[in-house]
C-alpha cells in the first residue's frame, strides 16, 4: 500500500494530516519531518532520540578512560575507533532529533543541566581492561538487541540513523567478545579479571532494556506508534537467549544462579533484577553519575572556543558568498 505525503510547502490542515498520519501508522509506513504528527508523538520521539544521543556521548567516557592504557597499539587504535564511532552515533541522533524542532544546543543544555536522561549503564566504573571486553560484549550486545528493531521505527530520520548505528554496534560487540576470549585463553589472573568484569556488567546490562513491562509507562503508546517494536521484557529475554551460548564459548559464568532454560515456556527463567539499584541510578545516585556529568560539563566549557571560532568562520563565509553573488 502506497500512501504519499502532501507535496505543497504549507503544512497540511490538522484533519487531513491526522488522517494521513493514522493511515501511515496503520500501513506501517514512515512519517517524515514535514508530515503532520501529533504533538505527543513528536515529544516522545524527542525524548527517546535525545536520551539515546546523550547515552552515546556520555557512553564515550567509560571506554575513553582506557585509550591511553590499552595493552597494545592495535588495541588502542581499535578502542579509539570505537569511541569515535560512539561520538558519530550521538551526532546522527542529535541530527535526527533536530528534524523534530529542537536544537542541538537545547538538548546539550538539558544534558549538562542534569535535566535529561541517558542510559543508566554509563554510570558504572571501568577499573580493568576486561571492562572494555564486557562493555563490548554485554553493553553493545544489549544495544544491538534493543536497537535493531528501532531500524524499523516509524519516524524516518530515526530509523535511517539506526541502520547505520547498528552496523557499527555489531563490530563493537565482536571486538568486546574477542577481548574477553583472549583473556579467557590467558593466565588464571586474566581469566579471573574477565569473569569479574562479566559479574559486574551483567545485571546493569539487563537494566538497559528499561523497567519491567508492567512498570513501563511509555511502552504501550510507543508500540502503538511503531516507534518501539517490542516490549522491554521481550527484548531483555531475547538478549539473555543470545548470551547463554556465547558465554559457553567464552567459558564465563553468567552471575545468575537462577538462570535456566524452561522447556515449557521456551524461554530462560531468570533471577530478580535489583530494580532499587536501577531507580537509584536513574535518580542520579549511581556510582559515577556525578563524575560523568562533571566531565561532560568540563568538555562543553573547554570546547566553547571551538564553537565560537566555527560560528565566526561560518558567518564570514556566508558574507563572502553574499558579496560574490552580488558582484
Ligand atoms: N537508563 O517507559 P519506559 C548504547 C527511563 S546506547 C536510563 O520503558 P521507554 C551504545 C525512560 O527513559 C544505550 N533511563 O521508557 C553504546 C523513562 O523515563 P522518562 C541507550 C531509562 O522510552 C554502547 C522511564 O525510565 N539506548 O548503549 C532506562 O519506552 C557502548 C520509563 O521507562 C537507547 O537509548 C535506562 N536503562 O523505554 C555507547 C535506545 N530505561 O523519559 C557507548 C533507545 C528506561 O519517561 C558504549 N531507547 N529509562 O523520564 C529505547 O529503546 C527506550 O527509550 C528504552 C526505554 C528501552 C531505553
Short mmCIF file of C-alpha atoms and ligand atoms in Angstrom, two decimals:
data_model
loop_
_atom_site.label_atom_id
_atom_site.label_comp_id
_atom_site.label_asym_id
_atom_site.label_seq_id
_atom_site.Cartn_x
_atom_site.Cartn_y
_atom_site.Cartn_z
CA UNK A 1 0.00 0.00 0.00
CA UNK A 2 1.48 3.33 -1.03
CA UNK A 3 0.45 6.46 0.79
CA UNK A 4 2.04 9.66 -0.41
CA UNK A 5 2.52 12.69 1.77
CA UNK A 6 1.18 16.09 0.60
CA UNK A 7 3.62 17.85 -1.70
CA UNK A 8 2.74 21.51 -1.04
CA UNK A 9 5.01 23.67 1.08
CA UNK A 10 2.23 24.54 3.51
CA UNK A 11 1.73 22.17 6.43
CA UNK A 12 -1.43 20.11 5.85
CA UNK A 13 -4.52 21.08 7.78
CA UNK A 14 -4.74 19.10 11.02
CA UNK A 15 -7.70 16.92 9.94
CA UNK A 16 -6.05 15.85 6.70
CA UNK A 17 -2.72 15.49 8.45
CA UNK A 18 -4.15 13.40 11.24
CA UNK A 19 -5.90 11.08 8.79
CA UNK A 20 -2.67 10.75 6.81
CA UNK A 21 -0.67 10.10 9.98
CA UNK A 22 -3.11 7.42 11.16
CA UNK A 23 -3.11 5.80 7.72
CA UNK A 24 0.68 5.76 7.57
CA UNK A 25 0.98 4.18 11.01
CA UNK A 26 -1.73 1.66 10.15
CA UNK A 27 0.10 0.74 6.93
CA UNK A 28 3.42 0.51 8.78
CA UNK A 29 4.72 3.41 6.70
CA UNK A 30 7.17 6.16 7.54
CA UNK A 31 6.49 9.58 8.99
CA UNK A 32 8.85 12.24 7.65
CA UNK A 33 9.79 15.59 9.23
CA UNK A 34 7.39 17.73 7.15
CA UNK A 35 4.41 15.43 7.72
CA UNK A 36 1.77 16.36 10.27
CA UNK A 37 2.22 14.44 13.51
CA UNK A 38 0.53 14.57 16.93
CA UNK A 39 2.38 16.68 19.48
CA UNK A 40 2.68 13.69 21.79
CA UNK A 41 4.33 11.62 19.01
CA UNK A 42 6.81 14.44 18.42
CA UNK A 43 7.51 14.77 22.16
CA UNK A 44 8.01 11.03 22.59
CA UNK A 45 10.48 10.94 19.74
CA UNK A 46 12.41 13.94 21.02
CA UNK A 47 12.54 12.30 24.45
CA UNK A 48 13.74 8.93 23.19
CA UNK A 49 16.11 10.13 20.47
CA UNK A 50 17.74 12.81 22.61
CA UNK A 51 18.18 10.37 25.50
CA UNK A 52 19.72 7.94 23.08
CA UNK A 53 22.06 10.62 21.69
CA UNK A 54 23.11 11.65 25.21
CA UNK A 55 23.78 7.99 26.03
CA UNK A 56 26.19 7.71 23.13
CA UNK A 57 28.01 10.88 24.16
CA UNK A 58 28.22 10.05 27.88
CA UNK A 59 28.96 6.46 26.84
CA UNK A 60 32.31 7.60 25.44
CA UNK A 61 33.63 8.19 28.95
CA UNK A 62 33.89 4.68 30.45
CA UNK A 63 35.93 3.46 27.48
CA UNK A 64 37.66 6.77 26.77
CA UNK A 65 39.35 6.30 30.13
CA UNK A 66 41.21 3.26 28.70
CA UNK A 67 42.51 4.69 25.42
CA UNK A 68 45.84 5.69 26.96
CA UNK A 69 46.12 2.39 28.84
CA UNK A 70 45.17 -0.13 26.16
CA UNK A 71 47.60 -3.07 26.28
CA UNK A 72 48.93 -2.71 22.69
CA UNK A 73 48.97 -0.25 19.81
CA UNK A 74 46.44 -2.39 17.94
CA UNK A 75 44.07 -2.47 20.92
CA UNK A 76 44.49 1.27 21.34
CA UNK A 77 43.60 2.06 17.72
CA UNK A 78 40.56 -0.25 17.82
CA UNK A 79 39.32 1.34 21.04
CA UNK A 80 39.92 4.83 19.69
CA UNK A 81 37.89 3.98 16.57
CA UNK A 82 35.07 2.57 18.71
CA UNK A 83 34.87 5.65 20.91
CA UNK A 84 34.88 7.84 17.78
CA UNK A 85 32.02 5.74 16.39
CA UNK A 86 30.05 6.50 19.55
CA UNK A 87 30.57 10.23 19.03
CA UNK A 88 29.33 9.75 15.47
CA UNK A 89 26.22 7.89 16.70
CA UNK A 90 25.49 10.78 19.03
CA UNK A 91 25.73 13.21 16.13
CA UNK A 92 23.45 11.19 13.81
CA UNK A 93 20.92 11.02 16.62
CA UNK A 94 21.10 14.72 17.53
CA UNK A 95 20.56 15.45 13.82
CA UNK A 96 17.53 13.15 13.73
CA UNK A 97 16.09 14.85 16.84
CA UNK A 98 16.68 18.29 15.30
CA UNK A 99 14.29 17.42 12.46
CA UNK A 100 11.56 17.42 15.13
CA UNK A 101 12.09 21.06 16.06
CA UNK A 102 14.55 21.03 18.95
CA UNK A 103 18.05 22.42 18.58
CA UNK A 104 21.23 20.64 19.48
CA UNK A 105 22.08 23.49 21.85
CA UNK A 106 18.82 22.93 23.72
CA UNK A 107 19.47 19.21 24.03
CA UNK A 108 23.04 19.76 25.18
CA UNK A 109 21.88 22.29 27.73
CA UNK A 110 19.33 19.83 29.12
CA UNK A 111 22.09 17.25 29.49
CA UNK A 112 24.62 19.46 31.21
CA UNK A 113 21.93 20.92 33.47
CA UNK A 114 21.23 17.37 34.64
CA UNK A 115 17.65 17.55 33.32
CA UNK A 116 18.00 14.92 30.59
CA UNK A 117 18.28 11.19 30.95
CA UNK A 118 20.96 8.99 29.46
CA UNK A 119 21.35 5.25 29.79
CA UNK A 120 21.88 4.00 33.34
CA UNK A 121 24.68 1.72 32.17
CA UNK A 122 27.21 4.51 31.72
CA UNK A 123 27.28 5.35 35.42
CA UNK A 124 29.33 2.28 36.29
CA UNK A 125 33.14 2.32 36.62
CA UNK A 126 35.70 0.61 34.38
CA UNK A 127 38.54 -0.39 36.73
CA UNK A 128 40.22 -3.03 34.50
CA UNK A 129 40.98 -3.71 30.84
CA UNK A 130 38.48 -6.58 30.92
CA UNK A 131 35.76 -3.95 31.32
CA UNK A 132 36.42 -2.99 27.68
CA UNK A 133 35.57 -6.56 26.75
CA UNK A 134 32.50 -6.67 28.98
CA UNK A 135 31.21 -3.36 27.63
CA UNK A 136 31.61 -4.53 24.05
CA UNK A 137 30.08 -7.95 24.64
CA UNK A 138 27.31 -7.05 27.09
CA UNK A 139 26.58 -3.33 26.62
CA UNK A 140 26.91 -3.24 22.84
CA UNK A 141 25.19 -6.63 22.71
CA UNK A 142 22.22 -5.23 24.64
CA UNK A 143 22.30 -2.10 22.49
CA UNK A 144 22.06 -4.22 19.31
CA UNK A 145 19.15 -6.28 20.67
CA UNK A 146 17.33 -3.10 21.62
CA UNK A 147 18.23 -1.11 18.53
CA UNK A 148 17.85 -3.47 15.56
CA UNK A 149 14.04 -3.22 15.86
CA UNK A 150 14.43 0.58 16.00
CA UNK A 151 15.72 0.47 12.39
CA UNK A 152 12.01 -0.03 11.59
CA UNK A 153 10.85 2.86 13.78
CA UNK A 154 8.03 4.77 12.14
CA UNK A 155 9.90 8.08 12.17
CA UNK A 156 12.09 8.09 9.04
CA UNK A 157 15.17 10.02 10.23
CA UNK A 158 15.39 7.89 13.40
CA UNK A 159 15.02 4.56 11.60
CA UNK A 160 17.60 5.51 8.98
CA UNK A 161 20.10 6.68 11.60
CA UNK A 162 19.63 3.38 13.43
CA UNK A 163 20.53 1.31 10.36
CA UNK A 164 23.98 2.80 10.25
CA UNK A 165 24.42 2.73 14.02
CA UNK A 166 23.52 -0.96 14.24
CA UNK A 167 26.11 -1.93 11.64
CA UNK A 168 28.80 -0.31 13.74
CA UNK A 169 27.43 -1.73 17.01
CA UNK A 170 27.82 -5.25 15.59
CA UNK A 171 31.52 -4.62 15.10
CA UNK A 172 31.74 -3.21 18.64
CA UNK A 173 30.08 -6.29 20.08
CA UNK A 174 32.51 -8.60 18.31
CA UNK A 175 35.55 -6.66 19.44
CA UNK A 176 34.33 -6.92 23.05
CA UNK A 177 33.76 -10.65 22.68
CA UNK A 178 37.24 -11.03 21.23
CA UNK A 179 38.85 -9.13 24.13
CA UNK A 180 37.13 -11.46 26.60
CA UNK A 181 38.02 -14.55 24.55
CA UNK A 182 41.68 -13.52 24.52
CA UNK A 183 41.64 -13.01 28.29
CA UNK A 184 39.84 -16.31 28.88
CA UNK A 185 42.58 -18.10 26.91
CA UNK A 186 45.25 -16.37 29.00
CA UNK A 187 46.53 -16.79 32.54
CA UNK A 188 44.43 -17.58 35.63
CA UNK A 189 44.67 -13.93 36.59
CA UNK A 190 43.38 -12.81 33.18
CA UNK A 191 40.51 -15.31 33.33
CA UNK A 192 39.63 -14.01 36.77
CA UNK A 193 39.71 -10.43 35.50
CA UNK A 194 37.33 -11.32 32.62
CA UNK A 195 34.91 -13.15 34.93
CA UNK A 196 34.96 -10.28 37.41
CA UNK A 197 34.07 -7.79 34.66
CA UNK A 198 31.21 -10.01 33.46
CA UNK A 199 29.97 -10.29 37.06
CA UNK A 200 29.87 -6.50 37.39
CA UNK A 201 28.32 -5.67 33.98
CA UNK A 202 25.78 -8.47 33.57
CA UNK A 203 22.95 -7.13 35.73
CA UNK A 204 23.36 -3.46 34.71
CA UNK A 205 23.27 -4.58 31.05
CA UNK A 206 19.88 -6.22 31.67
CA UNK A 207 18.66 -2.92 33.15
CA UNK A 208 19.46 -1.15 29.86
CA UNK A 209 16.19 -2.51 28.43
CA UNK A 210 14.22 -0.40 30.88
CA UNK A 211 11.76 -1.25 33.65
CA UNK A 212 9.59 -4.38 33.52
CA UNK A 213 6.64 -4.14 31.13
CA UNK A 214 4.16 -3.66 33.99
CA UNK A 215 6.13 -0.64 35.12
CA UNK A 216 6.95 0.95 31.75
CA UNK A 217 4.71 4.00 31.27
CA UNK A 218 5.79 4.73 27.70
CA UNK A 219 5.90 1.31 26.04
CA UNK A 220 2.26 0.80 25.06
CA UNK A 221 1.91 4.12 23.24
CA UNK A 222 5.37 3.87 21.66
CA UNK A 223 4.48 0.42 20.34
CA UNK A 224 1.11 1.64 19.05
CA UNK A 225 3.00 4.31 17.09
CA UNK A 226 5.51 1.75 15.74
CA UNK A 227 8.43 3.50 17.43
CA UNK A 228 9.23 0.60 19.75
CA UNK A 229 8.51 -2.76 18.12
CA UNK A 230 8.92 -5.00 21.16
CA UNK A 231 8.43 -4.52 24.86
CA UNK A 232 11.30 -4.11 27.33
CA UNK A 233 10.88 -7.61 28.77
CA UNK A 234 10.68 -9.31 25.37
CA UNK A 235 13.94 -7.72 24.29
CA UNK A 236 15.61 -8.49 27.62
CA UNK A 237 14.65 -12.14 27.25
CA UNK A 238 15.94 -12.19 23.66
CA UNK A 239 19.25 -10.77 24.88
CA UNK A 240 19.68 -13.44 27.55
CA UNK A 241 18.94 -16.17 25.00
CA UNK A 242 21.69 -14.73 22.83
CA UNK A 243 24.17 -14.52 25.72
CA UNK A 244 23.89 -18.04 27.11
CA UNK A 245 25.56 -19.88 24.16
CA UNK A 246 28.13 -17.12 23.78
CA UNK A 247 29.04 -17.34 27.48
CA UNK A 248 29.62 -21.08 26.98
CA UNK A 249 32.04 -20.38 24.12
CA UNK A 250 33.86 -17.82 26.24
CA UNK A 251 33.92 -20.06 29.29
CA UNK A 252 32.50 -17.36 31.55
CA UNK A 253 29.66 -17.88 34.02
CA UNK A 254 26.67 -15.53 33.90
CA UNK A 255 26.20 -14.42 37.52
CA UNK A 256 22.59 -15.57 37.92
CA UNK A 257 22.20 -18.86 39.79
CA UNK A 258 18.52 -18.98 38.83
CA UNK A 259 19.17 -18.76 35.09
CA UNK A 260 17.90 -21.87 33.33
CA UNK A 261 16.01 -22.80 30.21
CA UNK A 262 12.36 -23.53 30.82
CA UNK A 263 11.14 -26.22 28.41
CA UNK A 264 7.52 -25.30 28.99
CA UNK A 265 7.81 -21.59 28.17
CA UNK A 266 10.68 -22.00 25.71
CA UNK A 267 12.41 -19.11 27.48
CA UNK A 268 15.03 -18.55 30.15
CA UNK A 269 13.88 -18.21 33.74
CA UNK A 270 15.96 -15.53 35.41
CA UNK A 271 16.66 -14.23 38.88
CA UNK A 272 15.11 -10.97 40.00
CA UNK A 273 16.76 -7.78 38.77
CA UNK A 274 17.56 -5.29 41.53
CA UNK A 275 15.16 -2.55 40.46
CA UNK A 276 16.04 -0.47 43.51
CA UNK A 277 19.54 -0.13 42.12
CA UNK A 278 18.10 0.83 38.70
CA UNK A 279 15.92 3.57 40.21
CA UNK A 280 18.80 4.86 42.32
CA UNK A 281 20.94 5.23 39.20
CA UNK A 282 18.08 6.96 37.35
CA UNK A 283 17.70 9.35 40.28
CA UNK A 284 21.35 10.38 39.86
CA UNK A 285 22.70 8.27 42.72
CA UNK A 286 24.61 5.65 40.74
CA UNK A 287 28.34 5.03 41.30
CA UNK A 288 29.55 7.68 38.83
CA UNK A 289 26.57 9.87 37.81
CA UNK A 290 28.11 12.98 39.30
CA UNK A 291 31.50 12.43 37.70
CA UNK A 292 30.03 11.67 34.25
CA UNK A 293 28.11 14.94 34.23
CA UNK A 294 31.02 16.94 35.61
CA UNK A 295 33.23 15.62 32.82
CA UNK A 296 30.61 16.46 30.22
CA UNK A 297 30.24 19.99 31.56
CA UNK A 298 34.02 20.50 31.59
CA UNK A 299 34.30 19.24 27.99
CA UNK A 300 31.50 21.61 26.99
CA UNK A 301 33.24 24.57 28.62
CA UNK A 302 36.61 23.67 27.15
CA UNK A 303 35.04 23.40 23.70
CA UNK A 304 33.49 26.89 23.84
CA UNK A 305 36.27 28.48 21.79
CA UNK A 306 35.84 25.87 19.03
CA UNK A 307 32.12 26.64 18.77
CA UNK A 308 32.81 30.37 18.70
CA UNK A 309 35.52 30.01 16.07
CA UNK A 310 33.27 27.80 13.93
CA UNK A 311 30.42 30.32 14.18
CA UNK A 312 32.69 33.24 13.20
CA UNK A 313 34.11 31.22 10.29
CA UNK A 314 30.62 30.26 9.07
CA UNK A 315 29.44 33.88 9.32
CA UNK A 316 32.47 35.13 7.34
CA UNK A 317 31.92 32.52 4.64
CA UNK A 318 28.29 33.47 4.40
CA UNK A 319 29.19 37.19 3.98
CA UNK A 320 31.79 36.27 1.35
CA UNK A 321 29.22 34.19 -0.54
CA UNK A 322 26.67 37.02 -0.47
CA UNK A 323 29.29 39.51 -1.77
CA UNK A 324 30.32 37.14 -4.56
CA UNK A 325 26.69 36.60 -5.54
CA UNK A 326 26.07 40.38 -5.55
CA UNK A 327 29.17 41.18 -7.65
N1 LIG B 1 18.56 4.19 31.65
O1 LIG B 1 8.55 3.68 29.89
P1 LIG B 1 9.96 3.25 29.74
C1 LIG B 1 24.43 2.30 23.77
C2 LIG B 1 13.65 5.61 31.64
S1 LIG B 1 23.13 3.37 23.65
C3 LIG B 1 18.02 5.41 31.89
O2 LIG B 1 10.21 1.81 29.50
P2 LIG B 1 10.86 3.93 27.07
C4 LIG B 1 25.51 2.39 22.73
C5 LIG B 1 12.88 6.03 30.39
O3 LIG B 1 13.62 6.95 29.64
C6 LIG B 1 22.14 2.99 25.07
N2 LIG B 1 16.70 5.66 31.82
O4 LIG B 1 10.66 4.16 28.63
C7 LIG B 1 26.80 2.35 23.39
C8 LIG B 1 11.64 6.60 31.02
O5 LIG B 1 11.92 7.89 31.53
P3 LIG B 1 11.16 9.23 31.01
C9 LIG B 1 20.92 3.80 25.03
C10 LIG B 1 15.91 4.62 31.46
O6 LIG B 1 11.48 5.13 26.49
C11 LIG B 1 27.39 1.17 23.76
C12 LIG B 1 11.42 5.72 32.23
O7 LIG B 1 12.67 5.13 32.52
N3 LIG B 1 19.98 3.21 24.13
O8 LIG B 1 24.41 1.55 24.64
C13 LIG B 1 16.40 3.35 31.18
O9 LIG B 1 9.61 3.42 26.44
C14 LIG B 1 28.63 1.14 24.38
C15 LIG B 1 10.36 4.66 31.98
O10 LIG B 1 10.80 3.68 31.02
C16 LIG B 1 18.81 3.82 23.85
O11 LIG B 1 18.53 4.90 24.32
C17 LIG B 1 17.78 3.15 31.30
N4 LIG B 1 18.36 1.96 31.05
O12 LIG B 1 11.91 2.71 27.01
C18 LIG B 1 27.51 3.54 23.61
C19 LIG B 1 17.91 3.09 22.88
N5 LIG B 1 15.38 2.55 30.89
O13 LIG B 1 11.77 9.56 29.69
C20 LIG B 1 28.75 3.51 24.24
C21 LIG B 1 16.67 3.86 22.56
C22 LIG B 1 14.25 3.30 30.98
O14 LIG B 1 9.70 8.87 30.88
C23 LIG B 1 29.32 2.31 24.62
N6 LIG B 1 15.77 3.94 23.68
N7 LIG B 1 14.59 4.54 31.35
O15 LIG B 1 11.50 10.25 32.04
C24 LIG B 1 14.87 2.99 23.98
O16 LIG B 1 14.78 1.95 23.32
C25 LIG B 1 13.91 3.25 25.12
O17 LIG B 1 13.92 4.63 25.38
C26 LIG B 1 14.23 2.44 26.41
C27 LIG B 1 13.22 2.87 27.49
C28 LIG B 1 14.07 0.96 26.15
C29 LIG B 1 15.63 2.74 26.92
#
